[in-house]
Tab-separated table of C-alpha atoms in Angstrom:
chain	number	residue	atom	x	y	z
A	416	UNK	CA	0.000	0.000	0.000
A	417	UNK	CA	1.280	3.848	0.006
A	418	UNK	CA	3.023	4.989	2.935
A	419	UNK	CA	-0.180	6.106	4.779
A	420	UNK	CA	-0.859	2.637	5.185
A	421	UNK	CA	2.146	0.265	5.556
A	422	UNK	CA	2.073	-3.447	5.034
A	423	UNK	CA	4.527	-5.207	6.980
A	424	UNK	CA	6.501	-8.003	4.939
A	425	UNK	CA	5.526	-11.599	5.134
A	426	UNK	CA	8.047	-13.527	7.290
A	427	UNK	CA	10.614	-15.266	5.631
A	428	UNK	CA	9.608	-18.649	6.170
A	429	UNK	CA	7.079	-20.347	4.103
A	430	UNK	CA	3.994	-18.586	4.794
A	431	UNK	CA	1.832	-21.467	5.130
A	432	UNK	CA	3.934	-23.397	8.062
A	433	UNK	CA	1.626	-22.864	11.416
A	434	UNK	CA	5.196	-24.398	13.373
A	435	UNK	CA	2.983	-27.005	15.249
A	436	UNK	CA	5.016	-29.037	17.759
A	437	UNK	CA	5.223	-32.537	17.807
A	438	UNK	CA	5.645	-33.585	21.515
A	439	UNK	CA	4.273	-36.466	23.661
A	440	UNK	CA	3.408	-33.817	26.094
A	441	UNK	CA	0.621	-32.110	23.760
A	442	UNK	CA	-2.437	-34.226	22.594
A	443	UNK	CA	-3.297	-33.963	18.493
A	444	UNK	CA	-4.526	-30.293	17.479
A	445	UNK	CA	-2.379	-28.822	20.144
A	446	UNK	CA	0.934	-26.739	19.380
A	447	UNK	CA	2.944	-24.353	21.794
A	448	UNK	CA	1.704	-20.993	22.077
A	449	UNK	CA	3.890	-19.776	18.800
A	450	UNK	CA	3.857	-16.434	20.501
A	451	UNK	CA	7.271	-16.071	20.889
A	452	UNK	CA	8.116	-17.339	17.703
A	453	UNK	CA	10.987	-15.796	15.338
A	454	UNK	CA	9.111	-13.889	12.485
A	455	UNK	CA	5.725	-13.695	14.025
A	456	UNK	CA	4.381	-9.991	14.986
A	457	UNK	CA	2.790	-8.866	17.607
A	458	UNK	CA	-0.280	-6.775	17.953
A	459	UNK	CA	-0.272	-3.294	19.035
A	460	UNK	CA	0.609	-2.258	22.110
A	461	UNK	CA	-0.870	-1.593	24.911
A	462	UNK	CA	-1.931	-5.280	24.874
A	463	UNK	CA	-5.628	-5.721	26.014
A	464	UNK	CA	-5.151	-7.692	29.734
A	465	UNK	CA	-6.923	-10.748	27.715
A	466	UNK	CA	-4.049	-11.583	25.377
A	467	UNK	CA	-1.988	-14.164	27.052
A	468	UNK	CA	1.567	-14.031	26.439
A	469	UNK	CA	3.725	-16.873	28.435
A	470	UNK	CA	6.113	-19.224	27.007
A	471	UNK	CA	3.839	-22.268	28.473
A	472	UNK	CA	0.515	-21.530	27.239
A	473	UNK	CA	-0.308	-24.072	24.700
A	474	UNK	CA	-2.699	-23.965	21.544
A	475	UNK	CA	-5.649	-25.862	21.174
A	476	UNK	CA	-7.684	-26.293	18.176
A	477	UNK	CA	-11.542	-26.181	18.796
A	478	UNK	CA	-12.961	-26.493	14.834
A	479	UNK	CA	-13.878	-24.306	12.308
A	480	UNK	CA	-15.732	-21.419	12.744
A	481	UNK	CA	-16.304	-20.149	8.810
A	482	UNK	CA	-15.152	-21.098	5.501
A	483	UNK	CA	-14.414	-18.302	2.812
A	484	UNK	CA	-13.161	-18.065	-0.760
A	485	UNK	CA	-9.616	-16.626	0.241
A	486	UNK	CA	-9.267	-17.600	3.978
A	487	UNK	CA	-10.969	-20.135	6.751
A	488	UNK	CA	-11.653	-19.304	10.274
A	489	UNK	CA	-11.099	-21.225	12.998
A	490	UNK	CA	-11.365	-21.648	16.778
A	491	UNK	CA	-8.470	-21.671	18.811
A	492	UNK	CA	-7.590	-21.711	22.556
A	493	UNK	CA	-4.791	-20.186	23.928
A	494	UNK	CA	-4.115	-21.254	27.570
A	495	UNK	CA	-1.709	-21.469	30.277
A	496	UNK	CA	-1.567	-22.639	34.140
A	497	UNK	CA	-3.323	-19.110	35.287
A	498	UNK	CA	-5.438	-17.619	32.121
A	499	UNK	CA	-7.178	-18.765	28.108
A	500	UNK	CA	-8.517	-17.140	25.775
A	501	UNK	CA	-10.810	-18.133	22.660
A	502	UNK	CA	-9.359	-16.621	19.519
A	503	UNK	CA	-10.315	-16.698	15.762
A	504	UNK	CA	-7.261	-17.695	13.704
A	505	UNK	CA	-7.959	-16.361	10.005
A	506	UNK	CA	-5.642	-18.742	7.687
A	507	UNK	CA	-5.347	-17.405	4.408
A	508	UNK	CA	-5.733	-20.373	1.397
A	509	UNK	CA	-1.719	-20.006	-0.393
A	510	UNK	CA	-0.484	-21.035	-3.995
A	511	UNK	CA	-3.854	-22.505	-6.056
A	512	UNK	CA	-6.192	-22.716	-3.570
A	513	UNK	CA	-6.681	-18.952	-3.337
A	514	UNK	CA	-9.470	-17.353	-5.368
A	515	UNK	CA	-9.087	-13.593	-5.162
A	516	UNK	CA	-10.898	-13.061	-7.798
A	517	UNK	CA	-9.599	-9.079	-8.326
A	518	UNK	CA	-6.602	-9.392	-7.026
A	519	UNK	CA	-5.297	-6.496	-9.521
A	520	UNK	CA	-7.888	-3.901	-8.444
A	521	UNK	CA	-7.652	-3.839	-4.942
A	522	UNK	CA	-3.740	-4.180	-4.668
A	523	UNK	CA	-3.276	-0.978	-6.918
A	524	UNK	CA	-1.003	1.523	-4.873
A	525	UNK	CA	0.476	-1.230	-2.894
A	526	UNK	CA	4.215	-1.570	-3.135
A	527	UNK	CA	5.850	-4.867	-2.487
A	528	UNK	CA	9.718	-4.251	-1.123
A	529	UNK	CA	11.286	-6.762	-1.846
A	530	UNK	CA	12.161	-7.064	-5.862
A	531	UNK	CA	12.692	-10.596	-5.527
A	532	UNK	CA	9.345	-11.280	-4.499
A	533	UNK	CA	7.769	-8.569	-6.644
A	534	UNK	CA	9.333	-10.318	-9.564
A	535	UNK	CA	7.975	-14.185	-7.956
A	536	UNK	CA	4.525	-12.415	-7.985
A	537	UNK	CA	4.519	-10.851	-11.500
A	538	UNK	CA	5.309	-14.304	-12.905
A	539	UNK	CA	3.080	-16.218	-11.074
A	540	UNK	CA	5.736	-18.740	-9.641
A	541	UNK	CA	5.278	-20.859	-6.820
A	542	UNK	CA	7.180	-18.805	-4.301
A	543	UNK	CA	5.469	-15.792	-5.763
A	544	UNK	CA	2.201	-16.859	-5.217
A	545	UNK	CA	3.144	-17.807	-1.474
A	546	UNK	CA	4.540	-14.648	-1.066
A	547	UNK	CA	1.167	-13.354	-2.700
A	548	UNK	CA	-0.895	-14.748	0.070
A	549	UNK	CA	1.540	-13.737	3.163
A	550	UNK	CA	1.034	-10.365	1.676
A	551	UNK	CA	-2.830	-10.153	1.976
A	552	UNK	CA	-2.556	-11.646	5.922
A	553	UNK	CA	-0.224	-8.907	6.503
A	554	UNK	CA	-2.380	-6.348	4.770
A	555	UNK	CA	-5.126	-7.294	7.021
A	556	UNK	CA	-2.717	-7.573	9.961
A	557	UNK	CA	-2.035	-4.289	9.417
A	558	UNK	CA	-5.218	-2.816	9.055
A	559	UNK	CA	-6.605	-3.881	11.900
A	560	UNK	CA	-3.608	-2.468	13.749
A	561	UNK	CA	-3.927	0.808	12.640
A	562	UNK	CA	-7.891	0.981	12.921
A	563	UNK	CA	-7.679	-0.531	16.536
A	564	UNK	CA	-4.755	1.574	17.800
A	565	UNK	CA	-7.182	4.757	16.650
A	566	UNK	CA	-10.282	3.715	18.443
A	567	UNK	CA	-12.058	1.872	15.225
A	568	UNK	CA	-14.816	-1.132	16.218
A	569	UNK	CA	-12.605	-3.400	14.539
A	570	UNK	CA	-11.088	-7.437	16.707
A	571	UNK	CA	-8.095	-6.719	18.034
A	572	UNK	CA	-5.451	-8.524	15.810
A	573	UNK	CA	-3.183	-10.764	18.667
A	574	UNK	CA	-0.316	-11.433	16.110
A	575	UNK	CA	0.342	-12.585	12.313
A	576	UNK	CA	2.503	-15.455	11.776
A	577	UNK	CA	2.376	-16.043	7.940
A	578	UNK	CA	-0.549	-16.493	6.341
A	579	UNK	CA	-1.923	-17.426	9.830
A	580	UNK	CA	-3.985	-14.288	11.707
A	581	UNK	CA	-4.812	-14.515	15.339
A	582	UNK	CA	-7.416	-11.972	16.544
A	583	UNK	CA	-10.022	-11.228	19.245
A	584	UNK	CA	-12.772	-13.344	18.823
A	585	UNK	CA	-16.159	-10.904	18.896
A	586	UNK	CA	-19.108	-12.619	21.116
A	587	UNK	CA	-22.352	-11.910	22.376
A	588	UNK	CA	-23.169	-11.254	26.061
A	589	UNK	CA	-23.414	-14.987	26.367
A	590	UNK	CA	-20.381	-15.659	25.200
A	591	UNK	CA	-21.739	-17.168	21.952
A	592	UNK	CA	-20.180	-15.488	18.654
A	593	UNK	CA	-21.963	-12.478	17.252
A	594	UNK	CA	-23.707	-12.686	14.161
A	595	UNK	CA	-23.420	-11.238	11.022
A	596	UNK	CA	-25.223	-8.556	10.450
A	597	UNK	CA	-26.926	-9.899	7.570
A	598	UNK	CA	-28.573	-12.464	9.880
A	599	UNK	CA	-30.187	-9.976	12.099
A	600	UNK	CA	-33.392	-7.956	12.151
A	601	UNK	CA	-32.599	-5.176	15.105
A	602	UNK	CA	-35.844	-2.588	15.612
A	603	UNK	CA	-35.719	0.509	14.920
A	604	UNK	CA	-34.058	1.877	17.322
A	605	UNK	CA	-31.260	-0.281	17.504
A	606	UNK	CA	-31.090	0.023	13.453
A	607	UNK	CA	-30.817	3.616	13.891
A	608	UNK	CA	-27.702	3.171	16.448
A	609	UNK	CA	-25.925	0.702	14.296
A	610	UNK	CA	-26.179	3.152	11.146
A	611	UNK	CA	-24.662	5.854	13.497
A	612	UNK	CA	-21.923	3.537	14.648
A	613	UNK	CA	-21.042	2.828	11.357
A	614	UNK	CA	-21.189	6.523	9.618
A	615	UNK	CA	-18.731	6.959	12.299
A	616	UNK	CA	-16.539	4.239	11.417
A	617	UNK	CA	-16.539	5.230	7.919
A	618	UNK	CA	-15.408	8.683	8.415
A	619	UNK	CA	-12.798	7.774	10.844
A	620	UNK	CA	-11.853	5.608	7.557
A	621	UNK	CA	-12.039	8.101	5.476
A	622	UNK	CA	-10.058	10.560	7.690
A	623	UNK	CA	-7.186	7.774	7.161
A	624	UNK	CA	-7.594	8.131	3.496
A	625	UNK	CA	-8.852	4.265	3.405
A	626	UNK	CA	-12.027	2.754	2.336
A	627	UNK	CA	-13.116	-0.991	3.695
A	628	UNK	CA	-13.458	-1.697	0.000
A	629	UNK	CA	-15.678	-4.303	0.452
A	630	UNK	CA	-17.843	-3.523	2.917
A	631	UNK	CA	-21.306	-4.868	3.331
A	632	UNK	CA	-24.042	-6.343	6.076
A	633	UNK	CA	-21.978	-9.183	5.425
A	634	UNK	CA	-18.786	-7.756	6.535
A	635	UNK	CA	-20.323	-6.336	9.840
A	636	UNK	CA	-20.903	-8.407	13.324
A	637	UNK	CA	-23.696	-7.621	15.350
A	638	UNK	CA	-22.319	-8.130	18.841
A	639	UNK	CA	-25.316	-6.681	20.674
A	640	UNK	CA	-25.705	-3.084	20.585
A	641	UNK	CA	-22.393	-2.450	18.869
A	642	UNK	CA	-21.133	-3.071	15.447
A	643	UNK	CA	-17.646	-4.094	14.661
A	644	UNK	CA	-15.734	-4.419	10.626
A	645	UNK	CA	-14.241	-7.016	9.188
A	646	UNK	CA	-13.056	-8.934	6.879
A	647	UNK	CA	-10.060	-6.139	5.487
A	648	UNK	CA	-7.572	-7.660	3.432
A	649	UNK	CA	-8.692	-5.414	1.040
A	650	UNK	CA	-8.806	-2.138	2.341
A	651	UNK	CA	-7.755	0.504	-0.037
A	652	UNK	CA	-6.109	3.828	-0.460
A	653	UNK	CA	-8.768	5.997	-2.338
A	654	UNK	CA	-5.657	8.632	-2.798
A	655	UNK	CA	-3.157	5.903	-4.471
A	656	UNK	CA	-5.677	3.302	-5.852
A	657	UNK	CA	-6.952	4.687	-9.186
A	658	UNK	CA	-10.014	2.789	-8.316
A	659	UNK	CA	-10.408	3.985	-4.541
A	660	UNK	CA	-12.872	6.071	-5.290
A	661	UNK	CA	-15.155	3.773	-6.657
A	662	UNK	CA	-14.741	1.190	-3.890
A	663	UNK	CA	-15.559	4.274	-1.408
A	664	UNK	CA	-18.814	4.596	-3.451
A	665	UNK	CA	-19.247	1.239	-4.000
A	666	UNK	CA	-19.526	0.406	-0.059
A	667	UNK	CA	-21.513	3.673	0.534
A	668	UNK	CA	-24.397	1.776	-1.980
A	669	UNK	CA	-24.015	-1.521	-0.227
A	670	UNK	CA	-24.794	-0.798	3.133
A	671	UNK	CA	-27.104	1.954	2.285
A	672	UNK	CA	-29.340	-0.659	0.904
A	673	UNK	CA	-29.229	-2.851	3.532
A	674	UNK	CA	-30.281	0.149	6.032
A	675	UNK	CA	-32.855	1.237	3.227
A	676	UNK	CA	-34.471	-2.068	3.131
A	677	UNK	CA	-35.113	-1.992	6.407
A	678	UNK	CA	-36.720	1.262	6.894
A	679	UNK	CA	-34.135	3.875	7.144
A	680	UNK	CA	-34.125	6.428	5.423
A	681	UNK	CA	-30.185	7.363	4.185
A	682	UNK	CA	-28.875	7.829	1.337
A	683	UNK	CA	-25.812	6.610	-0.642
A	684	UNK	CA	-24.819	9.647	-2.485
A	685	UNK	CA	-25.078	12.178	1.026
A	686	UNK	CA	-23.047	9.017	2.829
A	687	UNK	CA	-20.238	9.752	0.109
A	688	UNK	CA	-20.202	13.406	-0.203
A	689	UNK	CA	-20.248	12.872	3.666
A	690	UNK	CA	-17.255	10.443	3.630
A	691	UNK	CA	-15.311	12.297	1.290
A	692	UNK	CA	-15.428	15.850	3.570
A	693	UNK	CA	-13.591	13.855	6.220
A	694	UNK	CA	-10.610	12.321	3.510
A	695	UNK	CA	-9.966	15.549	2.070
């Protein structure tokens, strides 16, 4: 991406390893906490009192939570002696089993640094299109950073280890995960607060100079009165990305709609002109 929104490089390794341990101590879907791990980043600091951090907190795989065209989500427990935590881990699909389907258009503006790998990419080579698909989990990654370090509704991203992304899982009151957006009917007056939550979101956004660029009821949990992005691999630059302005439009139709079909009355075009005083 352009400077005002840095990806950080993929690690070195092959982006697809998630370094399980093999160990008589650890039972089958378990690893070591890969916290501490060379190559693997951390999420911003400060680190919410929730994250656990020793050396002997082990990983345990619970199952899948959703399946996507680019990336699967799963359950994960992350627990020591004292303290655990339920995360999702987002694992991005690498090499052919990928399907970004426009790739081109949302990566316009975004500079890879390392010529070796921006050469791997352009010719579609094995390593390229590993290094391909680290790239969009550290996109993300770094997104999230950003957004949650300035106050954004957004999971907090625990750390990115290849094409593997560990982040706050969002739940209900009842500790059940919150729905999509899409699957809920909220009345009135809890449709009106969600469409102020996310105005606000979009212009702190836009004041960034970024646009979700694919955002939709879809893309938008529904953990009880609040509403929190994601899904942001894609994010783009509507400064640097010759198609950022559409995308900006593009997501001001989509969730207009949804809000429309429900009985609010807002409107796409004032969203944008809207959107677009706070980016410029």
């Amino acid at each position: 991406m352009s400077d005002l929104f840095p990806v950080p490089p993929a690690p070195a390794s092959d982006p697809e390893a998630l370094h399980y341990v093999e160990t008589d101590d650890l039972a089958p879907g378990q690893r070591w906490s890969t916290w501490d791990d060379v190559g693997v980043l951390a999420g911003p600091e400060p680190w919410p009192d929730w994250v656990v951090t020793s050396d002997a907190a082990v990983d345990t795989e619970l199952g899948v939570l959703k399946t996507g065209k680019e990336a699967d989500v799963f359950l994960l427990e992350r627990a020591d002696a004292h303290a655990g935590v339920v995360l999702a881990a987002k694992r991005y699909r690498g090499l052919d089993h990928r399907m970004f389907s426009r790739d081109a258009g949302y990566t316009e503006g975004r500079r890879m640094r390392n010529s070796r790998d921006r050469r791997a990419a352009a010719k579609g080579t094995r390593h390229g299109r590993a290094v391909e698909a680290g790239q969009w989990a550290a996109a993300e990654f770094a997104c999230l950073s950003r957004f949650w370090s300035v106050g954004l509704p957004v999971p907090y991203p625990v750390q990115l280890d290849g094409t593997e992304l560990l982040m706050e899982l969002i739940t209900l009151e009842d500790g059940s995960g919150a729905p999509r957006l899409a699957q809920t009917r909220p009345a009135p007056p809890l449709l009106e607060a969600y469409w102020e939550q996310l105005v606000e979101a979009m212009r702190g956004m836009a004041a960034l100079g970024l646009a979700h660029g694919d955002l939709s009821a879809f893309n938008l949990l529904a953990a009880d009165d609040r509403l929190v992005m994601i899904d942001l691999p894609q994010a783009v630059d509507v400064v640097a990305n010759p198609q950022g302005m559409e995308y900006l439009a593009r997501d001001c139709r989509n969730v207009t709609t949804w809000f429309r079909a429900r009985g609010l009355d807002v409107d796409a075009e004032e969203l944008l002109a809207d959107l677009l005083a706070c980016a410029f």
